[in-house]
XYZ file of C-alpha atoms in Angstrom:
530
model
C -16.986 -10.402 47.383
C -15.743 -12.339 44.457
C -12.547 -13.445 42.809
C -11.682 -14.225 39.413
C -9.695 -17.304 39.032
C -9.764 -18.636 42.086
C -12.709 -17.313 44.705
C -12.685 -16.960 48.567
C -13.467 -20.335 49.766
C -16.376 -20.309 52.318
C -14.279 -21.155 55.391
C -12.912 -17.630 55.437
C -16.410 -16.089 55.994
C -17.537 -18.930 58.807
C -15.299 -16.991 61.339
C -16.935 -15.876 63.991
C -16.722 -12.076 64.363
C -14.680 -10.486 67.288
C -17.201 -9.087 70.207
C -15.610 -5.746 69.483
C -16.791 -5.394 66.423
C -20.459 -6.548 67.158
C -20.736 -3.815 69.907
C -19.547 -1.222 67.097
C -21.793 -2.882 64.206
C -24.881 -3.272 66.790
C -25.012 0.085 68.306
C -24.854 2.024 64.555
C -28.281 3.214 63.515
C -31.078 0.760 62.285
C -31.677 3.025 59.039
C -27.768 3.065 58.193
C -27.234 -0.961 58.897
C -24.371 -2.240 56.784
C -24.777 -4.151 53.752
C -22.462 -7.027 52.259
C -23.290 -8.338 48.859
C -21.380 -11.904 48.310
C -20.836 -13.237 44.276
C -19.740 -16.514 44.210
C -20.348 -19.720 42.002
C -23.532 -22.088 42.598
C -21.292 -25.112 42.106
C -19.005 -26.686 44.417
C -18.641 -25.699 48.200
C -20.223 -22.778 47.663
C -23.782 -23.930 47.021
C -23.521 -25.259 50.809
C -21.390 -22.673 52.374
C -24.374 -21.878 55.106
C -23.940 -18.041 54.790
C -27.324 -17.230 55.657
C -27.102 -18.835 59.626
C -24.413 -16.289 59.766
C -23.679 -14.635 62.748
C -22.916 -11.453 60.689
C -26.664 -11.706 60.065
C -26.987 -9.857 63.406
C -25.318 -6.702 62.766
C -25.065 -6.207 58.661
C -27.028 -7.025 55.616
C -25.856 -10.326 54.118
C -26.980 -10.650 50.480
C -25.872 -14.366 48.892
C -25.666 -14.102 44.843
C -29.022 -11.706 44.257
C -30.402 -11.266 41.046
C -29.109 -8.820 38.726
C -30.635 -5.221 38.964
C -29.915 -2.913 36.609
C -30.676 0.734 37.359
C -32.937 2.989 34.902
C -30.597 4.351 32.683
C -31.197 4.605 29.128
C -27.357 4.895 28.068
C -26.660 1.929 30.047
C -29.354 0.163 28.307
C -28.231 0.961 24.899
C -24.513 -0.454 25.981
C -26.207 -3.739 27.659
C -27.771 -4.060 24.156
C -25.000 -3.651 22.184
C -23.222 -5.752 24.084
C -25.483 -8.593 23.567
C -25.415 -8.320 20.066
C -22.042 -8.912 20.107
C -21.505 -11.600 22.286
C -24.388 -13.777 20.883
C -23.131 -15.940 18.232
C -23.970 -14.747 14.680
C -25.107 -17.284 11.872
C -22.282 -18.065 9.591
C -24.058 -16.222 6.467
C -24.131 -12.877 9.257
C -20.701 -13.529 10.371
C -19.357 -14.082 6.668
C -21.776 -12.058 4.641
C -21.706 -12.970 0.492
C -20.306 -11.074 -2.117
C -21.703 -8.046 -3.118
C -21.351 -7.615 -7.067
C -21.985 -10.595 -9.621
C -19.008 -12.593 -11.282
C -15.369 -13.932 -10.033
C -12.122 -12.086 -9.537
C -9.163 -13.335 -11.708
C -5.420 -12.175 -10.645
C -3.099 -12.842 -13.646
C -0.344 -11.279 -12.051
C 1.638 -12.589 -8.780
C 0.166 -10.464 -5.579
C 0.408 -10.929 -2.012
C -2.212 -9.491 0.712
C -1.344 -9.169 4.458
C -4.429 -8.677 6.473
C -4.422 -7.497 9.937
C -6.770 -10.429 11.856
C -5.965 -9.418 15.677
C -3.245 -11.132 17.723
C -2.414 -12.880 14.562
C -1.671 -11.875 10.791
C -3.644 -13.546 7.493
C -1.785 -13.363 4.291
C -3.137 -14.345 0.737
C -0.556 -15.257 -2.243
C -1.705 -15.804 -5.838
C -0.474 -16.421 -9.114
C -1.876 -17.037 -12.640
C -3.898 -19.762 -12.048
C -3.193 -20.134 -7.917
C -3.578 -19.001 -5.005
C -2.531 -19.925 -1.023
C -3.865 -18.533 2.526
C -2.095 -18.887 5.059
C -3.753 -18.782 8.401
C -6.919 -16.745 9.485
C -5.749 -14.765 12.550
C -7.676 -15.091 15.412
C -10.893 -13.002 15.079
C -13.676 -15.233 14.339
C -15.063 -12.647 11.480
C -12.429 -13.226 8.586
C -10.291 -10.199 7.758
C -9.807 -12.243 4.508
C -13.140 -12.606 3.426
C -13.758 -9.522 1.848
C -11.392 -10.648 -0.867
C -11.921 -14.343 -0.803
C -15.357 -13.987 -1.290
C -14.899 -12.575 -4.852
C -13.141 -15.722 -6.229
C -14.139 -18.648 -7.851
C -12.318 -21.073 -5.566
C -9.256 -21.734 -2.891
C -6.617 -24.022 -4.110
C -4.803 -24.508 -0.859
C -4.772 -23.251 2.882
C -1.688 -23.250 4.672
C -1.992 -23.202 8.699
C 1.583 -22.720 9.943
C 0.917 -23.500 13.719
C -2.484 -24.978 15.791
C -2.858 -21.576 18.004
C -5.567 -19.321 18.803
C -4.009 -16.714 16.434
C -4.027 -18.454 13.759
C -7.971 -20.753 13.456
C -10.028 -18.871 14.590
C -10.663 -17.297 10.836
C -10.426 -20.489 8.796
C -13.046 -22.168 10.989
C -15.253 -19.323 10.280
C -14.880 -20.158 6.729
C -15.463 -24.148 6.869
C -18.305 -23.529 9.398
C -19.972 -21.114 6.742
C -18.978 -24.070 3.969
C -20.589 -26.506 6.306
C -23.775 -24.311 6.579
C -23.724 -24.161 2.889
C -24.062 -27.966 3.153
C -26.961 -28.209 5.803
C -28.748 -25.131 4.508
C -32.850 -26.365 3.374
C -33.756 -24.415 0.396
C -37.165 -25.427 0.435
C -37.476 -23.923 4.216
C -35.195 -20.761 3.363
C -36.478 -19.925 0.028
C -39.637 -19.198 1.758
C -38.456 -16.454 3.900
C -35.787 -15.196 2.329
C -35.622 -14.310 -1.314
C -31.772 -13.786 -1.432
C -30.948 -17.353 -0.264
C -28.976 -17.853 -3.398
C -26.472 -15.669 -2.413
C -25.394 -17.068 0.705
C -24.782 -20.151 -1.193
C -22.201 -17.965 -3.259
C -18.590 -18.997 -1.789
C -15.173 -20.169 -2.977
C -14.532 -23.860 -3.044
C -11.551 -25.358 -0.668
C -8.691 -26.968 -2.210
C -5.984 -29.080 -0.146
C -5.409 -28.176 3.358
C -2.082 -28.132 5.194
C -1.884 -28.754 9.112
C 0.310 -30.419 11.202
C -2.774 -31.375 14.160
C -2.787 -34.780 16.339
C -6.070 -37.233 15.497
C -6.437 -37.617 19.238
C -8.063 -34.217 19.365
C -11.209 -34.824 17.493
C -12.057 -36.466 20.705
C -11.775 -33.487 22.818
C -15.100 -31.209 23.896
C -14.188 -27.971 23.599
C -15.547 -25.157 26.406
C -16.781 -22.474 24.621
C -15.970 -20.240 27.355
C -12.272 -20.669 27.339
C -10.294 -20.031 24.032
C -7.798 -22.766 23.956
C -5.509 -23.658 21.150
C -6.362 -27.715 21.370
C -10.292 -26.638 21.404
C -9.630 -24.641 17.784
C -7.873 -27.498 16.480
C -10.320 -29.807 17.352
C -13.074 -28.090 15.995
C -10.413 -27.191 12.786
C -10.137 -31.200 12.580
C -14.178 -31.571 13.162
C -15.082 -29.312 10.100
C -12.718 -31.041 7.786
C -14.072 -34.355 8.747
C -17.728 -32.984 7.541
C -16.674 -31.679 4.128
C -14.167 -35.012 3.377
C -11.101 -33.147 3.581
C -8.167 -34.709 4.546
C -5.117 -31.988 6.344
C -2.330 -32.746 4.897
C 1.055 -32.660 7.264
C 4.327 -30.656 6.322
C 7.943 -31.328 7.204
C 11.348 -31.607 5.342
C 13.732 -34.598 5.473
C 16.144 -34.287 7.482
C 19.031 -34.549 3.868
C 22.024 -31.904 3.415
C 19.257 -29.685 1.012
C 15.508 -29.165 0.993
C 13.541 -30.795 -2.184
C 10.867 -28.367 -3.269
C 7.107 -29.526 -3.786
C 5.371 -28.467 -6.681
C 2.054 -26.635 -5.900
C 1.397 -25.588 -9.479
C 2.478 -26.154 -12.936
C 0.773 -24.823 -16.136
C 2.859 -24.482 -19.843
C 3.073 -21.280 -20.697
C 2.118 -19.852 -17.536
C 5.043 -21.021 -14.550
C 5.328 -23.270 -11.534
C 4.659 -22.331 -8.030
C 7.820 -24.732 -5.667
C 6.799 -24.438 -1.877
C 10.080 -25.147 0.202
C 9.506 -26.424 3.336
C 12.447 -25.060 6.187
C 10.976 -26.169 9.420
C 9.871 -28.772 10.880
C 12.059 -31.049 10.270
C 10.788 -35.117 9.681
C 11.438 -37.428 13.075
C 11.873 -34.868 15.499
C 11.239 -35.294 18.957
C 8.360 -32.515 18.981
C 6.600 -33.393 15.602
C 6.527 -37.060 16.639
C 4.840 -35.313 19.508
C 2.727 -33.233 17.857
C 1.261 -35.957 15.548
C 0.908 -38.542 17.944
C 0.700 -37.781 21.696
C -0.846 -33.649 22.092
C -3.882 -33.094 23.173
C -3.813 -30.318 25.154
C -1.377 -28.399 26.855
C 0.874 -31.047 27.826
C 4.320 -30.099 26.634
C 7.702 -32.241 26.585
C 9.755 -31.329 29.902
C 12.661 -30.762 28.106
C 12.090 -27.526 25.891
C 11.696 -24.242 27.009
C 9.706 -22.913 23.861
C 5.732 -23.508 23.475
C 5.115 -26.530 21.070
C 3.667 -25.081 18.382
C 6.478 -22.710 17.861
C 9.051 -25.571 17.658
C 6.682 -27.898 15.082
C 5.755 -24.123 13.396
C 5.840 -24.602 9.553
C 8.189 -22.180 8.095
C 7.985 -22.567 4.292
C 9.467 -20.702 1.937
C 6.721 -20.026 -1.398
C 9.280 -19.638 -5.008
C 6.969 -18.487 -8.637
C 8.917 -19.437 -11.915
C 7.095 -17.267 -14.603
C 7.817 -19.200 -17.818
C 8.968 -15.626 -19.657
C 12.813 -15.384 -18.989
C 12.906 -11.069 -18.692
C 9.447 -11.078 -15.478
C 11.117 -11.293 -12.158
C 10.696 -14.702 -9.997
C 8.986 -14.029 -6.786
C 10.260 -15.403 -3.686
C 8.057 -15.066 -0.180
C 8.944 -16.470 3.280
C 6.148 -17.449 5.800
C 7.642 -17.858 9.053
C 4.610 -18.380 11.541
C 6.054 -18.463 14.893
C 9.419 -20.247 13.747
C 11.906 -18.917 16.212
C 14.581 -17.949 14.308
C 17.159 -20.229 14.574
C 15.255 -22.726 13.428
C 14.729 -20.409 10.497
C 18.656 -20.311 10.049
C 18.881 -23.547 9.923
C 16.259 -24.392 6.980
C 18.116 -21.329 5.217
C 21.080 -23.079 5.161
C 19.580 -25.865 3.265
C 18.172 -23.206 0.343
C 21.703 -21.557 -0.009
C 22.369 -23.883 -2.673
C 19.887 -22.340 -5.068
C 21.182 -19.723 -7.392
C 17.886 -17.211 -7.795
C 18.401 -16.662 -4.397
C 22.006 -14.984 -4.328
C 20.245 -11.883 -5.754
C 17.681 -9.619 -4.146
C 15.991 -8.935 -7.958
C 16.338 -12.110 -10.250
C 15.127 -13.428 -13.639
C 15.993 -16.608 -16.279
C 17.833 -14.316 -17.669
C 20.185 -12.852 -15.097
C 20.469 -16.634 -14.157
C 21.796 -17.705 -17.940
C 23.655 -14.056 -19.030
C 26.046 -13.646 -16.978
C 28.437 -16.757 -17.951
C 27.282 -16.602 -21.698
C 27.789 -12.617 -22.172
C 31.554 -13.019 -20.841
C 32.978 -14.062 -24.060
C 30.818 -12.613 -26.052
C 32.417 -9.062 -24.692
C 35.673 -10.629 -25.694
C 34.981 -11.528 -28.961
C 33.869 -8.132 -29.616
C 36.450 -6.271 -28.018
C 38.934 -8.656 -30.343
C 36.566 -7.726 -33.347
C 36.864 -4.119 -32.633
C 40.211 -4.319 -31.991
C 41.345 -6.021 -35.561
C 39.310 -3.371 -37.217
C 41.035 -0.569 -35.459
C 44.037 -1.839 -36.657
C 43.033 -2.869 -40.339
C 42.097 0.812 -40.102
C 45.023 2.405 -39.144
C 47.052 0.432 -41.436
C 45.113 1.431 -44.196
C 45.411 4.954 -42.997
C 49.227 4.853 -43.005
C 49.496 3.118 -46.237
C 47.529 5.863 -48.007
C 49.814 8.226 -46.389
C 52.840 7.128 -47.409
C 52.771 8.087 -51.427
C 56.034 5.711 -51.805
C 54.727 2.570 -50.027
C 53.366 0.461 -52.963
C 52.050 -2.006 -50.815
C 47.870 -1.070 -51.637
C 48.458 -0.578 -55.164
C 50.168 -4.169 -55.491
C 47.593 -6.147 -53.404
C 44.563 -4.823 -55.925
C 45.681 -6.883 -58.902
C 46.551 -9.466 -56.817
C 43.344 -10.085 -55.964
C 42.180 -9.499 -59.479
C 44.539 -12.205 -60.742
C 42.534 -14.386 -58.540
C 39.556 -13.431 -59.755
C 40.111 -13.883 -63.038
C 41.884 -16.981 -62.366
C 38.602 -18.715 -60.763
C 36.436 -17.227 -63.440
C 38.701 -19.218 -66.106
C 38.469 -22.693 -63.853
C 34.388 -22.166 -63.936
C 34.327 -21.415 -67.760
C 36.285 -24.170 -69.761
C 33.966 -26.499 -70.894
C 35.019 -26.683 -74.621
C 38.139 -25.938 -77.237
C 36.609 -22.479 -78.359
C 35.847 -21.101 -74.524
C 39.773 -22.361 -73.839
C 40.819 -20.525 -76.594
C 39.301 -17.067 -76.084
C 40.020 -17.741 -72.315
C 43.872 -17.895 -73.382
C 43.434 -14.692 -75.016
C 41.856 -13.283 -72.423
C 44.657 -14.125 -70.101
C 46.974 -12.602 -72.402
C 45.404 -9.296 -72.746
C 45.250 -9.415 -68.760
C 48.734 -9.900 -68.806
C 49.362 -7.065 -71.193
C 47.156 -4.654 -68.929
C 49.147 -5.578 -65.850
C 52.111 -4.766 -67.429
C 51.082 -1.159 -69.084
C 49.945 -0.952 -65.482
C 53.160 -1.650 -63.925
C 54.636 0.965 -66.169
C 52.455 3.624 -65.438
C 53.059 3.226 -61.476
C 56.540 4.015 -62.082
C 55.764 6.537 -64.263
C 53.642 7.654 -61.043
C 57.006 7.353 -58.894
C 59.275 9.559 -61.100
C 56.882 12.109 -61.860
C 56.073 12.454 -58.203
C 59.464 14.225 -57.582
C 59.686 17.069 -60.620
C 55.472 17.439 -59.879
C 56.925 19.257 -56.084
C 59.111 21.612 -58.587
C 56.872 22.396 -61.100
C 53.477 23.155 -58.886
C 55.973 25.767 -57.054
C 56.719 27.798 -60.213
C 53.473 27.244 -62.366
C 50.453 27.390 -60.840
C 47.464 24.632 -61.498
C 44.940 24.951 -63.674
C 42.264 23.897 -61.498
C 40.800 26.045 -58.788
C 42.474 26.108 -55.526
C 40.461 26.101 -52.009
C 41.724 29.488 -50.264
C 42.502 27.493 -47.331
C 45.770 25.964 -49.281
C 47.347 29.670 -49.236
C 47.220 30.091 -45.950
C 49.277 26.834 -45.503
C 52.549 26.002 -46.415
C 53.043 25.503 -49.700
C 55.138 22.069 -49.102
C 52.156 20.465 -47.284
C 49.495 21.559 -50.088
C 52.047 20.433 -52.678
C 52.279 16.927 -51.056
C 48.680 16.533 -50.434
C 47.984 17.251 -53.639
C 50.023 14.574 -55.271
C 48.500 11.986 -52.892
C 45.002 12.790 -53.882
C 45.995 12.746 -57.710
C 48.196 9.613 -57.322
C 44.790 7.881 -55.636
C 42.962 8.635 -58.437
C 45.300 7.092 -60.427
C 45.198 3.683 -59.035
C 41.622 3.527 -58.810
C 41.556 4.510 -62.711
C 43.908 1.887 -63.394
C 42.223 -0.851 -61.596
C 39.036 0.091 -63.607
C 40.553 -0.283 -66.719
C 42.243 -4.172 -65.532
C 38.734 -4.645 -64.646
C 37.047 -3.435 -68.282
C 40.127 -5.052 -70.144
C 39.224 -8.621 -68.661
C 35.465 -8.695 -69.639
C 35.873 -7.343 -72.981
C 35.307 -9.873 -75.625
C 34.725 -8.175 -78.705
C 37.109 -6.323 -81.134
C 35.715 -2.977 -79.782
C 36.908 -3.610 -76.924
C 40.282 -4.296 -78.317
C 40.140 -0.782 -79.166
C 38.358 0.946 -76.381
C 42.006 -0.949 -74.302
C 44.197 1.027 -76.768
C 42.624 4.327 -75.615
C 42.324 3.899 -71.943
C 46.493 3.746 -71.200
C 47.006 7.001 -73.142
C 44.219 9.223 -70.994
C 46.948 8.615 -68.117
C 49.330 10.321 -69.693
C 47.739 13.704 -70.517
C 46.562 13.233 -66.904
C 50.099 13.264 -65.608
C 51.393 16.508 -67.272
């Protein structure tokens, strides 16, 4: 007979036993007399509970607690064995075994590891140049050790809550730290020759917890897995290796303030946001101050260590403006509206209105609006500079190109003559210069309405004689108006681009050969013409 929990108290077995049933019990066979076996603590009532002056004694078998007889049975040997092994408490350099391969791991890049560690998750976060756990889950062998153990050092642990799912892993690690402390080499160099290696572990970095001083003063059963007992050992390890837990909250202002983690030039910064708890609540106050146990206010219908839970919200800002920033929530046991709420107080912050963001999806958008404009209104004004010089060409009568040329020539020479006077023999041949510029413009004035009144008896003559240069054969199959017309266009273009070279040759001459060379130029338009 036994009960878990709560067992049979003796009382129930000191009543006397109906006269019925001893006639039945006593008149069964001596060789098949009934047996009762009775299991009960040896503490308490029940180490004077008189069983063996029994009446029962008369009729059955009473056995009180008897030792532990295990049959012969190999297989149930092997299981007793194993079992043993397991529940025994392993060294910390078992438990936690060192690194395997020589040298320290180095992440460059931002990662994030979620490790399984039984009723309650592990995570790792790193950066370039930092790194964060957050809780150890609540088997006692680290599911994060395997990768831990390869780096040089742990620049912060982040406990969200004080629960059984969450310390049993990190005080594996800070008792395995501690035994690194306490460890003789003298003594284990002796029998062991790889002693070095258990000293082989990352170092700790700042610790966050939000855990009451009052329970360093609590003995913890180890028996009976209680959330206060793994704090209080949690608080009892840190005390050894002089590390201080640091608390988290957020004020209790219209936004959360960031806290910077890390910040390296030319690398990034690391902000941790903080959403929940929130400074001077009821609970925290509560937390910090008054728990011990499992005393909770009457008032809430949630566990305490959900309501104090740290929710905190990690945000990398790589220093290159194109690699993406990396945002990562840790919620612990938050419940959710509480995680609502410290949202609200982010919403403010623009890299996260987009589910992929960089520096420069923050800074284009507004800046690459009017730069669009500007070159829509550039591509516009050359669309249009190019259709008006399309319809200009067109139009044989329309003057308007062939006037603007020397206008622009006029200027031209008009600024080289402000640059050159310095003296009465430069003003002089710069007068005569002007003169014979003045005489080219004018021959070319002439010849464009020579141009003009040719154009019309051209059409006439081109129909009855034909030209002396070679014709495509794709002008025969056309009209002959159209080919006509082109034609004059094309020869009326070449024209005005001969007589703008010659304004152009007639204003840098200088010489009396030039002089000369002027006189010929005007009269190879002519022959040109007919």
């Amino acid at each position: 007979i036994s009960g878990p929990g709560c067992p049979i108290p003796p009382e129930a077995l000191a009543v006397p036993v109906p006269s019925q049933v001893g006639e039945i019990l006593s008149s069964a066979d001596p060789s098949a007399k009934a047996r009762l076996t009775v299991s009960c603590p040896d503490f308490g009532e029940w180490r004077d509970s008189g069983l063996d002056h029994h009446n029962l004694q008369d009729f059955i078998e009473l056995r009180y607690n008897p030792g532990c007889i295990l049959p012969e049975m190999e297989g149930l040997e092997e299981f007793m064995e194993y079992l043993s092994e397991s529940l025994e408490p392993q060294s910390p350099f078992d438990l936690l075994e060192p690194p395997t391969m020589v040298g320290f791991l180095k992440l460059s890049k931002p990662c994030c590891y979620i490790f399984p560690g039984g009723r309650g998750d592990s995570a790792f976060f790193a950066v370039n140049g930092f790194n964060v756990l957050v809780n150890g889950g609540s088997n006692p062998k680290s599911s994060f050790w395997k990768l831990v153990r390869h780096l040089d050092r742990i620049d912060s642990i982040l406990v969200t809550h004080a629960g059984t799912d969450s310390l049993p892993g990190v005080n594996s690690l800070l008792q395995r730290k501690l035994a690194e402390l306490e460890e003789d080499p003298s003594q284990s160099s002796q029998g062991n020759g790889d002693w070095a290696k258990n000293l082989i572990s990352p170092e700790l970095g700042v610790v966050f917890l939000n855990a009451s001083e009052k329970l360093k003063d609590i003995e913890g059963n180890s028996r009976v897995l209680k959330s206060c007992d793994e704090a209080a050992l949690t608080l009892h390890y840190l005390d050894k290796l002089g590390i201080r837990p640091n608390p988290l909250s957020r004020d209790s202002g219209p936004r959360a303030e960031p806290t910077v983690l890390f910040q390296k030039m030319g690398v990034g910064r690391l902000d941790m946001y903080v959403l929940n708890p929130v400074k001077g609540t009821k609970e925290l106050e509560f937390l910090l101050q008054q728990w011990s146990g499992n005393s909770y206010p009457k008032e809430q219908d949630l566990p305490l260590q959900c309501l104090t839970s740290v929710c905190a919200l990690l945000v990398w800002h790589p220093v290159s403006p194109s690699e993406k920033i990396i945002r990562v929530l840790f919620p612990g046991c938050t419940p959710q509206g509480r995680i609502l709420e410290g949202l609200e107080k982010v919403k403010h912050l623009e890299f996260l209105k987009y589910p992929v963001v960089t520096k420069n999806d923050l800074k284009g958008p507004p800046a690459s609006q009017p730069e669009k404009l500007l070159k829509q209104r550039r591509a516009e004004s050359k669309e249009s500079l190019k259709s008006a010089s399309k319809l200009s060409l067109v139009d044989a009568g329309a003057p308007v190109p062939k006037e603007k040329a020397p206008k622009v020539e006029r200027k031209e020479v008009k600024a080289g003559t402000k640059e050159k006077p310095k003296s009465l023999g430069e003003t002089a041949r710069a007068g005569l210069e002007e003169e014979k510029a003045k005489d080219a413009r004018a021959k070319l004035d002439s010849s464009m309405e020579k141009l003009k009144a040719d154009a019309k008896p051209k059409l006439s003559k081109e129909k009855a004689v034909p030209k002396k240069e070679p014709v495509p054969r794709k002008e025969e199959k056309k009209p002959p108006k159209k080919d006509e017309g082109a034609e004059v266009k094309g020869e009326a273009k070449k024209e005005v681009k001969v007589a703008k070279k010659e304004v152009k040759a007639e204003t840098l001459r200088k010489d009396a050969k030039e002089n000369k060379a002027e006189a010929k130029a005007p009269a190879k338009t002519p022959t040109r013409k007919t």
